[in-house]
Amino acid sequence: MDRGKFDQTFSLLPWDWDGHYSLNIETRSFGQYAENRVDKVEVRYAPIEKIVRAKLVPIRSDLVGYDNDLQPTRSDLRITHVKKTGTWLYGLGVRGDGLIRLSQGYDEGWVGLNVSSIKYHVASLRHLKVDGWANGFVVNNESGIMNNEGNGIVIIFYWPQLLQYLGFVLLGTTLVLAMMKRD
């Protein structure tokens, strides 16, 4: 074995386990001093029976253009379509009222808007922390934004990203002006 300190971890699965394990450490040394020293042996229980019975529940796939980052959390809200641009801008078609959960780390920079395609009216959505870490947006028709069928358009974006794009525009403009002035 190499000289120095090292750690090793072994996982033993109890397929036909009678309740006992044996630990045997052996070193064969031919003419040189060898020392085996075990500082700590830990045994940790893993509930394999529960792990085996665990089920993965699929996310609803009946929504057209559904994106795994966006999930309605109440049954009376339906996401009819999603248009995603990067990880900072989402355009959604919605039907009904409820809560949209955006599976991105909560940040106050996220903004949700309910936009009327008929009246050109915009209402801000209430933004809250969901599940202790994700972004949530409350969609309702209190402001009368939805059309007669209860359909609406929701735009969710991360506004600090716009500052980065503005910085790129200013940088490009500055470089162009500096080159023009040089000539």
Short mmCIF file of N, CA and C in Angstrom, two decimals:
data_model
loop_
_atom_site.label_atom_id
_atom_site.label_comp_id
_atom_site.label_asym_id
_atom_site.label_seq_id
_atom_site.Cartn_x
_atom_site.Cartn_y
_atom_site.Cartn_z
N MET A 1 0.84 -1.18 0.00
CA MET A 1 0.00 0.00 0.00
C MET A 1 0.88 1.24 0.00
N ASP A 2 0.29 2.33 -0.45
CA ASP A 2 1.04 3.58 -0.49
C ASP A 2 1.39 4.05 0.91
N ARG A 3 2.45 4.83 0.98
CA ARG A 3 2.81 5.42 2.27
C ARG A 3 1.91 6.63 2.50
N GLY A 4 1.70 6.97 3.74
CA GLY A 4 0.91 8.14 4.08
C GLY A 4 -0.47 7.75 4.55
N LYS A 5 -1.29 8.80 4.72
CA LYS A 5 -2.64 8.58 5.22
C LYS A 5 -3.60 8.39 4.05
N PHE A 6 -4.55 7.55 4.24
CA PHE A 6 -5.58 7.35 3.23
C PHE A 6 -6.83 6.81 3.91
N ASP A 7 -7.94 7.02 3.27
CA ASP A 7 -9.23 6.51 3.75
C ASP A 7 -9.83 5.65 2.67
N GLN A 8 -10.50 4.62 3.09
CA GLN A 8 -11.23 3.79 2.14
C GLN A 8 -12.62 3.53 2.71
N THR A 9 -13.58 3.48 1.81
CA THR A 9 -14.96 3.22 2.20
C THR A 9 -15.44 2.01 1.41
N PHE A 10 -16.07 1.10 2.10
CA PHE A 10 -16.64 -0.08 1.46
C PHE A 10 -18.11 -0.17 1.82
N SER A 11 -18.92 -0.54 0.86
CA SER A 11 -20.34 -0.77 1.11
C SER A 11 -20.60 -2.26 0.94
N LEU A 12 -21.19 -2.84 1.95
CA LEU A 12 -21.50 -4.27 1.93
C LEU A 12 -23.01 -4.43 1.94
N LEU A 13 -23.52 -5.08 0.93
CA LEU A 13 -24.96 -5.30 0.86
C LEU A 13 -25.31 -6.64 1.49
N PRO A 14 -26.24 -6.65 2.40
CA PRO A 14 -26.59 -7.88 3.13
C PRO A 14 -27.58 -8.76 2.39
N TRP A 15 -27.16 -9.43 1.33
CA TRP A 15 -28.09 -10.27 0.60
C TRP A 15 -28.54 -11.47 1.43
N ASP A 16 -27.62 -12.21 1.97
CA ASP A 16 -27.94 -13.33 2.86
C ASP A 16 -27.25 -13.08 4.20
N TRP A 17 -27.61 -12.05 4.85
CA TRP A 17 -26.92 -11.59 6.04
C TRP A 17 -27.45 -12.29 7.28
N ASP A 18 -26.56 -12.83 8.06
CA ASP A 18 -26.97 -13.49 9.30
C ASP A 18 -26.77 -12.59 10.51
N GLY A 19 -26.44 -11.30 10.30
CA GLY A 19 -26.29 -10.37 11.41
C GLY A 19 -24.85 -10.12 11.81
N HIS A 20 -23.89 -10.72 11.13
CA HIS A 20 -22.49 -10.56 11.51
C HIS A 20 -21.62 -10.30 10.29
N TYR A 21 -20.63 -9.46 10.46
CA TYR A 21 -19.59 -9.25 9.46
C TYR A 21 -18.25 -9.50 10.14
N SER A 22 -17.29 -9.92 9.38
CA SER A 22 -15.92 -10.09 9.89
C SER A 22 -15.02 -9.14 9.13
N LEU A 23 -14.13 -8.45 9.84
CA LEU A 23 -13.17 -7.55 9.23
C LEU A 23 -11.79 -8.16 9.41
N ASN A 24 -11.12 -8.45 8.31
CA ASN A 24 -9.81 -9.08 8.36
C ASN A 24 -8.84 -8.20 7.58
N ILE A 25 -7.85 -7.67 8.26
CA ILE A 25 -6.83 -6.84 7.62
C ILE A 25 -5.52 -7.60 7.74
N GLU A 26 -4.88 -7.80 6.60
CA GLU A 26 -3.66 -8.61 6.60
C GLU A 26 -2.61 -7.94 5.72
N THR A 27 -1.39 -7.92 6.19
CA THR A 27 -0.27 -7.42 5.40
C THR A 27 0.83 -8.46 5.43
N ARG A 28 1.36 -8.78 4.29
CA ARG A 28 2.48 -9.71 4.22
C ARG A 28 3.73 -8.89 3.93
N SER A 29 4.70 -9.00 4.79
CA SER A 29 5.92 -8.22 4.66
C SER A 29 7.10 -9.17 4.55
N PHE A 30 7.92 -8.95 3.58
CA PHE A 30 9.08 -9.80 3.37
C PHE A 30 10.34 -8.97 3.62
N GLY A 31 10.80 -8.97 4.86
CA GLY A 31 12.05 -8.30 5.21
C GLY A 31 11.92 -6.83 5.54
N GLN A 32 10.77 -6.23 5.40
CA GLN A 32 10.62 -4.82 5.75
C GLN A 32 9.57 -4.70 6.84
N TYR A 33 9.71 -3.64 7.62
CA TYR A 33 8.76 -3.39 8.70
C TYR A 33 7.41 -2.98 8.10
N ALA A 34 6.33 -3.53 8.57
CA ALA A 34 4.99 -3.17 8.13
C ALA A 34 4.09 -3.03 9.34
N GLU A 35 3.20 -2.10 9.28
CA GLU A 35 2.28 -1.86 10.40
C GLU A 35 0.88 -1.62 9.85
N ASN A 36 -0.08 -2.30 10.39
CA ASN A 36 -1.49 -2.07 10.07
C ASN A 36 -2.10 -1.37 11.27
N ARG A 37 -2.72 -0.24 11.03
CA ARG A 37 -3.37 0.47 12.12
C ARG A 37 -4.75 0.93 11.63
N VAL A 38 -5.75 0.52 12.34
CA VAL A 38 -7.11 0.91 12.02
C VAL A 38 -7.57 1.88 13.08
N ASP A 39 -7.83 3.12 12.67
CA ASP A 39 -8.25 4.13 13.63
C ASP A 39 -9.73 4.02 13.96
N LYS A 40 -10.55 3.81 12.94
CA LYS A 40 -11.98 3.82 13.20
C LYS A 40 -12.68 2.97 12.15
N VAL A 41 -13.62 2.18 12.60
CA VAL A 41 -14.49 1.42 11.71
C VAL A 41 -15.91 1.83 12.06
N GLU A 42 -16.65 2.30 11.06
CA GLU A 42 -18.03 2.71 11.29
C GLU A 42 -18.96 1.79 10.53
N VAL A 43 -20.07 1.48 11.15
CA VAL A 43 -21.11 0.70 10.49
C VAL A 43 -22.35 1.58 10.49
N ARG A 44 -22.89 1.81 9.31
CA ARG A 44 -24.08 2.65 9.18
C ARG A 44 -25.19 1.84 8.54
N TYR A 45 -26.34 1.97 9.08
CA TYR A 45 -27.50 1.24 8.58
C TYR A 45 -28.12 2.00 7.41
N ALA A 46 -28.40 1.31 6.36
CA ALA A 46 -29.13 1.87 5.22
C ALA A 46 -30.38 1.01 5.02
N PRO A 47 -31.56 1.63 5.06
CA PRO A 47 -32.81 0.87 4.94
C PRO A 47 -33.04 0.39 3.52
N ILE A 48 -32.37 -0.67 3.14
CA ILE A 48 -32.42 -1.15 1.76
C ILE A 48 -33.84 -1.59 1.38
N GLU A 49 -34.57 -2.14 2.32
CA GLU A 49 -35.94 -2.56 2.02
C GLU A 49 -36.78 -1.37 1.59
N LYS A 50 -36.61 -0.23 2.25
CA LYS A 50 -37.37 0.97 1.89
C LYS A 50 -36.88 1.55 0.57
N ILE A 51 -35.58 1.51 0.35
CA ILE A 51 -35.03 2.03 -0.89
C ILE A 51 -35.53 1.22 -2.08
N VAL A 52 -35.59 -0.10 -1.92
CA VAL A 52 -36.05 -0.97 -3.01
C VAL A 52 -37.51 -0.68 -3.35
N ARG A 53 -38.33 -0.37 -2.34
CA ARG A 53 -39.75 -0.12 -2.56
C ARG A 53 -40.06 1.31 -3.01
N ALA A 54 -39.04 2.18 -3.06
CA ALA A 54 -39.27 3.56 -3.48
C ALA A 54 -39.71 3.61 -4.94
N LYS A 55 -40.58 4.54 -5.24
CA LYS A 55 -41.09 4.69 -6.61
C LYS A 55 -40.75 6.07 -7.13
N LEU A 56 -40.41 6.14 -8.39
CA LEU A 56 -40.23 7.41 -9.07
C LEU A 56 -41.55 7.75 -9.74
N VAL A 57 -42.08 8.91 -9.40
CA VAL A 57 -43.36 9.33 -9.96
C VAL A 57 -43.07 10.26 -11.13
N PRO A 58 -43.54 9.94 -12.33
CA PRO A 58 -43.26 10.80 -13.48
C PRO A 58 -43.99 12.13 -13.36
N ILE A 59 -43.35 13.17 -13.89
CA ILE A 59 -43.98 14.48 -13.96
C ILE A 59 -45.02 14.42 -15.07
N ARG A 60 -46.10 15.16 -14.89
CA ARG A 60 -47.18 15.12 -15.87
C ARG A 60 -46.65 15.41 -17.26
N SER A 61 -46.96 14.53 -18.18
CA SER A 61 -46.49 14.70 -19.55
C SER A 61 -47.63 15.05 -20.50
N ASP A 62 -48.81 15.33 -19.96
CA ASP A 62 -49.95 15.62 -20.83
C ASP A 62 -50.00 17.08 -21.26
N LEU A 63 -49.01 17.87 -20.84
CA LEU A 63 -49.00 19.28 -21.19
C LEU A 63 -48.14 19.50 -22.43
N VAL A 64 -48.62 20.26 -23.37
CA VAL A 64 -47.89 20.51 -24.60
C VAL A 64 -46.72 21.44 -24.30
N GLY A 65 -45.53 21.07 -24.73
CA GLY A 65 -44.36 21.92 -24.52
C GLY A 65 -43.98 22.05 -23.05
N TYR A 66 -44.31 21.11 -22.25
CA TYR A 66 -44.06 21.16 -20.82
C TYR A 66 -42.57 21.14 -20.53
N ASP A 67 -42.14 21.92 -19.58
CA ASP A 67 -40.73 22.01 -19.21
C ASP A 67 -40.60 21.57 -17.75
N ASN A 68 -39.61 20.75 -17.43
CA ASN A 68 -39.48 20.22 -16.08
C ASN A 68 -39.18 21.29 -15.03
N ASP A 69 -38.72 22.47 -15.44
CA ASP A 69 -38.46 23.55 -14.48
C ASP A 69 -39.75 24.18 -13.98
N LEU A 70 -40.81 24.09 -14.76
CA LEU A 70 -42.07 24.74 -14.43
C LEU A 70 -43.11 23.69 -14.10
N GLN A 71 -43.67 23.80 -12.90
CA GLN A 71 -44.64 22.80 -12.47
C GLN A 71 -45.83 23.49 -11.80
N PRO A 72 -47.04 23.22 -12.27
CA PRO A 72 -48.19 23.73 -11.54
C PRO A 72 -48.36 22.91 -10.27
N THR A 73 -48.69 23.54 -9.17
CA THR A 73 -48.82 22.80 -7.93
C THR A 73 -50.28 22.63 -7.50
N ARG A 74 -51.20 23.25 -8.21
CA ARG A 74 -52.62 23.02 -7.94
C ARG A 74 -53.28 22.50 -9.18
N SER A 75 -54.28 21.66 -9.01
CA SER A 75 -54.87 20.97 -10.15
C SER A 75 -55.70 21.87 -11.05
N ASP A 76 -56.16 23.04 -10.57
CA ASP A 76 -56.98 23.88 -11.43
C ASP A 76 -56.15 24.84 -12.28
N LEU A 77 -54.83 24.76 -12.22
CA LEU A 77 -53.97 25.55 -13.10
C LEU A 77 -53.33 24.61 -14.11
N ARG A 78 -53.46 24.95 -15.37
CA ARG A 78 -52.87 24.14 -16.44
C ARG A 78 -51.89 25.00 -17.22
N ILE A 79 -50.71 24.45 -17.48
CA ILE A 79 -49.75 25.10 -18.37
C ILE A 79 -49.98 24.50 -19.74
N THR A 80 -50.43 25.32 -20.70
CA THR A 80 -50.77 24.80 -22.02
C THR A 80 -49.56 24.76 -22.95
N HIS A 81 -48.64 25.69 -22.80
CA HIS A 81 -47.40 25.65 -23.58
C HIS A 81 -46.32 26.46 -22.88
N VAL A 82 -45.06 26.14 -23.20
CA VAL A 82 -43.91 26.81 -22.60
C VAL A 82 -42.92 27.17 -23.70
N LYS A 83 -42.41 28.37 -23.64
CA LYS A 83 -41.30 28.77 -24.50
C LYS A 83 -40.19 29.25 -23.57
N LYS A 84 -39.07 28.54 -23.60
CA LYS A 84 -37.96 28.82 -22.68
C LYS A 84 -36.80 29.42 -23.46
N THR A 85 -36.23 30.50 -22.93
CA THR A 85 -35.03 31.11 -23.50
C THR A 85 -33.95 31.05 -22.45
N GLY A 86 -32.95 30.20 -22.67
CA GLY A 86 -31.90 30.03 -21.67
C GLY A 86 -32.48 29.54 -20.36
N THR A 87 -31.93 30.04 -19.29
CA THR A 87 -32.47 29.70 -17.96
C THR A 87 -33.00 30.94 -17.27
N TRP A 88 -33.23 32.00 -18.03
CA TRP A 88 -33.64 33.26 -17.40
C TRP A 88 -34.98 33.80 -17.89
N LEU A 89 -35.56 33.21 -18.94
CA LEU A 89 -36.81 33.74 -19.49
C LEU A 89 -37.74 32.60 -19.89
N TYR A 90 -38.97 32.67 -19.39
CA TYR A 90 -39.98 31.67 -19.70
C TYR A 90 -41.26 32.39 -20.14
N GLY A 91 -41.84 31.92 -21.24
CA GLY A 91 -43.14 32.38 -21.67
C GLY A 91 -44.10 31.21 -21.57
N LEU A 92 -45.22 31.39 -20.90
CA LEU A 92 -46.14 30.29 -20.66
C LEU A 92 -47.55 30.66 -21.08
N GLY A 93 -48.25 29.68 -21.60
CA GLY A 93 -49.68 29.80 -21.77
C GLY A 93 -50.32 29.08 -20.59
N VAL A 94 -51.24 29.74 -19.91
CA VAL A 94 -51.86 29.13 -18.72
C VAL A 94 -53.37 29.17 -18.85
N ARG A 95 -54.00 28.26 -18.10
CA ARG A 95 -55.45 28.22 -18.01
C ARG A 95 -55.82 27.98 -16.56
N GLY A 96 -56.63 28.85 -16.00
CA GLY A 96 -57.08 28.68 -14.62
C GLY A 96 -56.24 29.48 -13.63
N ASP A 97 -56.48 29.21 -12.35
CA ASP A 97 -55.78 29.89 -11.26
C ASP A 97 -54.96 28.88 -10.48
N GLY A 98 -53.89 29.35 -9.86
CA GLY A 98 -53.08 28.47 -9.03
C GLY A 98 -51.68 28.99 -8.85
N LEU A 99 -50.78 28.09 -8.52
CA LEU A 99 -49.40 28.43 -8.22
C LEU A 99 -48.48 27.74 -9.22
N ILE A 100 -47.57 28.51 -9.82
CA ILE A 100 -46.55 27.95 -10.69
C ILE A 100 -45.27 27.87 -9.88
N ARG A 101 -44.64 26.70 -9.90
CA ARG A 101 -43.37 26.49 -9.19
C ARG A 101 -42.25 26.43 -10.22
N LEU A 102 -41.30 27.37 -10.12
CA LEU A 102 -40.14 27.39 -11.00
C LEU A 102 -38.98 26.76 -10.24
N SER A 103 -38.48 25.63 -10.73
CA SER A 103 -37.43 24.89 -10.04
C SER A 103 -36.06 25.51 -10.29
N GLN A 104 -35.92 26.73 -9.84
CA GLN A 104 -34.63 27.42 -9.82
C GLN A 104 -34.52 28.02 -8.44
N GLY A 105 -33.30 28.11 -7.92
CA GLY A 105 -33.09 28.64 -6.57
C GLY A 105 -33.77 29.98 -6.38
N TYR A 106 -34.45 30.14 -5.24
CA TYR A 106 -35.21 31.35 -4.98
C TYR A 106 -34.30 32.57 -4.99
N ASP A 107 -34.74 33.60 -5.67
CA ASP A 107 -34.02 34.87 -5.71
C ASP A 107 -35.06 35.95 -5.96
N GLU A 108 -34.91 37.08 -5.28
CA GLU A 108 -35.87 38.17 -5.45
C GLU A 108 -35.80 38.80 -6.83
N GLY A 109 -34.78 38.46 -7.62
CA GLY A 109 -34.64 38.99 -8.96
C GLY A 109 -35.61 38.38 -9.97
N TRP A 110 -36.27 37.29 -9.62
CA TRP A 110 -37.25 36.68 -10.52
C TRP A 110 -38.53 37.51 -10.51
N VAL A 111 -39.07 37.76 -11.68
CA VAL A 111 -40.29 38.56 -11.83
C VAL A 111 -41.28 37.77 -12.67
N GLY A 112 -42.52 37.76 -12.24
CA GLY A 112 -43.58 37.11 -13.00
C GLY A 112 -44.62 38.13 -13.43
N LEU A 113 -45.00 38.10 -14.70
CA LEU A 113 -46.00 39.03 -15.23
C LEU A 113 -47.10 38.25 -15.92
N ASN A 114 -48.33 38.69 -15.69
CA ASN A 114 -49.49 38.16 -16.39
C ASN A 114 -49.84 39.18 -17.46
N VAL A 115 -49.78 38.78 -18.72
CA VAL A 115 -49.92 39.72 -19.83
C VAL A 115 -51.19 39.40 -20.61
N SER A 116 -51.97 40.43 -20.91
CA SER A 116 -53.17 40.25 -21.72
C SER A 116 -52.82 40.52 -23.17
N SER A 117 -53.10 39.57 -24.03
CA SER A 117 -52.82 39.77 -25.46
C SER A 117 -53.91 40.62 -26.12
N ILE A 118 -55.05 40.77 -25.47
CA ILE A 118 -56.15 41.53 -26.06
C ILE A 118 -56.10 43.00 -25.64
N LYS A 119 -55.97 43.24 -24.32
CA LYS A 119 -56.04 44.60 -23.79
C LYS A 119 -54.68 45.26 -23.62
N TYR A 120 -53.58 44.53 -23.86
CA TYR A 120 -52.22 45.02 -23.62
C TYR A 120 -52.07 45.50 -22.18
N HIS A 121 -52.63 44.73 -21.28
CA HIS A 121 -52.59 45.04 -19.86
C HIS A 121 -51.61 44.07 -19.19
N VAL A 122 -50.81 44.55 -18.24
CA VAL A 122 -49.81 43.73 -17.56
C VAL A 122 -50.06 43.80 -16.06
N ALA A 123 -50.06 42.65 -15.40
CA ALA A 123 -50.19 42.60 -13.95
C ALA A 123 -49.03 41.79 -13.38
N SER A 124 -48.47 42.26 -12.31
CA SER A 124 -47.36 41.55 -11.66
C SER A 124 -47.92 40.38 -10.85
N LEU A 125 -47.22 39.25 -10.91
CA LEU A 125 -47.63 38.07 -10.14
C LEU A 125 -46.96 38.10 -8.77
N ARG A 126 -47.66 37.63 -7.78
CA ARG A 126 -47.09 37.52 -6.43
C ARG A 126 -46.00 36.45 -6.45
N HIS A 127 -44.81 36.80 -5.95
CA HIS A 127 -43.64 35.92 -5.96
C HIS A 127 -43.38 35.43 -4.54
N LEU A 128 -43.24 34.12 -4.38
CA LEU A 128 -42.96 33.58 -3.05
C LEU A 128 -42.02 32.40 -3.11
N LYS A 129 -41.45 32.07 -1.95
CA LYS A 129 -40.55 30.93 -1.85
C LYS A 129 -41.40 29.67 -1.64
N VAL A 130 -41.13 28.64 -2.44
CA VAL A 130 -41.89 27.39 -2.39
C VAL A 130 -40.93 26.27 -2.01
N ASP A 131 -41.37 25.37 -1.14
CA ASP A 131 -40.59 24.23 -0.69
C ASP A 131 -39.26 24.63 -0.07
N GLY A 132 -39.18 25.86 0.42
CA GLY A 132 -37.98 26.32 1.11
C GLY A 132 -36.84 26.72 0.20
N TRP A 133 -37.00 26.60 -1.15
CA TRP A 133 -35.87 26.94 -2.01
C TRP A 133 -36.28 27.41 -3.41
N ALA A 134 -37.42 27.02 -3.90
CA ALA A 134 -37.81 27.31 -5.29
C ALA A 134 -38.64 28.59 -5.38
N ASN A 135 -38.81 29.09 -6.59
CA ASN A 135 -39.62 30.28 -6.85
C ASN A 135 -41.06 29.86 -7.13
N GLY A 136 -42.01 30.58 -6.57
CA GLY A 136 -43.42 30.34 -6.84
C GLY A 136 -44.09 31.62 -7.30
N PHE A 137 -45.03 31.50 -8.21
CA PHE A 137 -45.77 32.65 -8.72
C PHE A 137 -47.26 32.32 -8.68
N VAL A 138 -48.04 33.20 -8.05
CA VAL A 138 -49.47 32.99 -7.90
C VAL A 138 -50.17 33.58 -9.11
N VAL A 139 -50.89 32.73 -9.83
CA VAL A 139 -51.63 33.15 -11.02
C VAL A 139 -53.11 33.15 -10.66
N ASN A 140 -53.76 34.30 -10.84
CA ASN A 140 -55.21 34.38 -10.66
C ASN A 140 -55.77 35.42 -11.61
N ASN A 141 -57.04 35.42 -11.77
CA ASN A 141 -57.68 36.33 -12.72
C ASN A 141 -58.36 37.49 -12.01
N GLU A 142 -57.84 37.89 -10.86
CA GLU A 142 -58.46 39.01 -10.13
C GLU A 142 -58.38 40.31 -10.91
N SER A 143 -57.30 40.47 -11.69
CA SER A 143 -57.13 41.71 -12.44
C SER A 143 -57.82 41.66 -13.81
N GLY A 144 -58.50 40.57 -14.14
CA GLY A 144 -59.23 40.46 -15.39
C GLY A 144 -58.34 40.31 -16.62
N ILE A 145 -57.15 39.77 -16.44
CA ILE A 145 -56.20 39.64 -17.55
C ILE A 145 -56.56 38.46 -18.46
N MET A 146 -57.08 37.40 -17.90
CA MET A 146 -57.38 36.20 -18.69
C MET A 146 -58.51 36.50 -19.68
N ASN A 147 -58.50 35.77 -20.79
CA ASN A 147 -59.58 35.95 -21.76
C ASN A 147 -60.84 35.22 -21.28
N ASN A 148 -61.89 35.22 -22.10
CA ASN A 148 -63.17 34.64 -21.69
C ASN A 148 -63.08 33.15 -21.39
N GLU A 149 -62.17 32.44 -22.05
CA GLU A 149 -62.02 31.01 -21.82
C GLU A 149 -61.13 30.71 -20.60
N GLY A 150 -60.60 31.74 -19.95
CA GLY A 150 -59.72 31.54 -18.79
C GLY A 150 -58.27 31.32 -19.17
N ASN A 151 -57.91 31.61 -20.42
CA ASN A 151 -56.53 31.46 -20.86
C ASN A 151 -55.77 32.76 -20.66
N GLY A 152 -54.48 32.64 -20.37
CA GLY A 152 -53.65 33.81 -20.19
C GLY A 152 -52.21 33.54 -20.59
N ILE A 153 -51.43 34.59 -20.59
CA ILE A 153 -50.01 34.49 -20.91
C ILE A 153 -49.23 34.95 -19.69
N VAL A 154 -48.26 34.15 -19.28
CA VAL A 154 -47.40 34.49 -18.15
C VAL A 154 -45.97 34.56 -18.65
N ILE A 155 -45.27 35.61 -18.25
CA ILE A 155 -43.85 35.75 -18.56
C ILE A 155 -43.10 35.78 -17.23
N ILE A 156 -42.12 34.89 -17.10
CA ILE A 156 -41.28 34.84 -15.91
C ILE A 156 -39.85 35.07 -16.38
N PHE A 157 -39.18 36.06 -15.77
CA PHE A 157 -37.80 36.34 -16.17
C PHE A 157 -36.97 36.77 -14.97
N TYR A 158 -35.67 36.65 -15.14
CA TYR A 158 -34.70 37.04 -14.11
C TYR A 158 -34.13 38.39 -14.53
N TRP A 159 -34.61 39.48 -13.89
CA TRP A 159 -34.28 40.82 -14.37
C TRP A 159 -32.79 41.16 -14.26
N PRO A 160 -31.98 40.63 -13.31
CA PRO A 160 -30.55 40.96 -13.33
C PRO A 160 -29.85 40.51 -14.62
N GLN A 161 -30.40 39.53 -15.31
CA GLN A 161 -29.81 39.10 -16.58
C GLN A 161 -29.87 40.23 -17.60
N LEU A 162 -30.91 41.06 -17.52
CA LEU A 162 -31.02 42.19 -18.43
C LEU A 162 -29.89 43.18 -18.23
N LEU A 163 -29.42 43.33 -16.98
CA LEU A 163 -28.29 44.22 -16.70
C LEU A 163 -27.02 43.72 -17.39
N GLN A 164 -26.82 42.41 -17.42
CA GLN A 164 -25.66 41.86 -18.11
C GLN A 164 -25.73 42.17 -19.61
N TYR A 165 -26.90 41.98 -20.21
CA TYR A 165 -27.05 42.29 -21.62
C TYR A 165 -26.84 43.78 -21.89
N LEU A 166 -27.34 44.64 -21.00
CA LEU A 166 -27.13 46.07 -21.13
C LEU A 166 -25.63 46.39 -21.07
N GLY A 167 -24.90 45.71 -20.18
CA GLY A 167 -23.45 45.89 -20.09
C GLY A 167 -22.75 45.51 -21.38
N PHE A 168 -23.20 44.43 -22.03
CA PHE A 168 -22.62 44.03 -23.32
C PHE A 168 -22.87 45.10 -24.39
N VAL A 169 -24.08 45.66 -24.40
CA VAL A 169 -24.41 46.69 -25.37
C VAL A 169 -23.54 47.93 -25.15
N LEU A 170 -23.40 48.34 -23.88
CA LEU A 170 -22.56 49.51 -23.57
C LEU A 170 -21.10 49.26 -23.93
N LEU A 171 -20.61 48.06 -23.66
CA LEU A 171 -19.23 47.72 -24.01
C LEU A 171 -19.03 47.77 -25.52
N GLY A 172 -19.95 47.16 -26.27
CA GLY A 172 -19.85 47.18 -27.73
C GLY A 172 -19.91 48.59 -28.28
N THR A 173 -20.82 49.41 -27.76
CA THR A 173 -20.95 50.79 -28.20
C THR A 173 -19.67 51.57 -27.91
N THR A 174 -19.11 51.37 -26.73
CA THR A 174 -17.87 52.05 -26.36
C THR A 174 -16.73 51.65 -27.28
N LEU A 175 -16.60 50.37 -27.58
CA LEU A 175 -15.54 49.92 -28.48
C LEU A 175 -15.71 50.51 -29.89
N VAL A 176 -16.93 50.51 -30.40
CA VAL A 176 -17.19 51.07 -31.74
C VAL A 176 -16.86 52.56 -31.76
N LEU A 177 -17.29 53.30 -30.75
CA LEU A 177 -17.00 54.74 -30.69
C LEU A 177 -15.50 55.00 -30.56
N ALA A 178 -14.80 54.18 -29.78
CA ALA A 178 -13.36 54.35 -29.61
C ALA A 178 -12.63 54.08 -30.92
N MET A 179 -13.07 53.09 -31.69
CA MET A 179 -12.44 52.81 -32.99
C MET A 179 -12.73 53.91 -34.00
N MET A 180 -13.96 54.45 -33.97
CA MET A 180 -14.32 55.53 -34.88
C MET A 180 -13.50 56.79 -34.56
N LYS A 181 -13.30 57.07 -33.29
CA LYS A 181 -12.57 58.26 -32.87
C LYS A 181 -11.09 58.12 -33.24
N ARG A 182 -10.56 56.91 -33.21
CA ARG A 182 -9.15 56.65 -33.52
C ARG A 182 -8.86 56.92 -35.00
N ASP A 183 -9.83 56.67 -35.84
CA ASP A 183 -9.62 56.87 -37.29
C ASP A 183 -9.73 58.28 -37.61
#
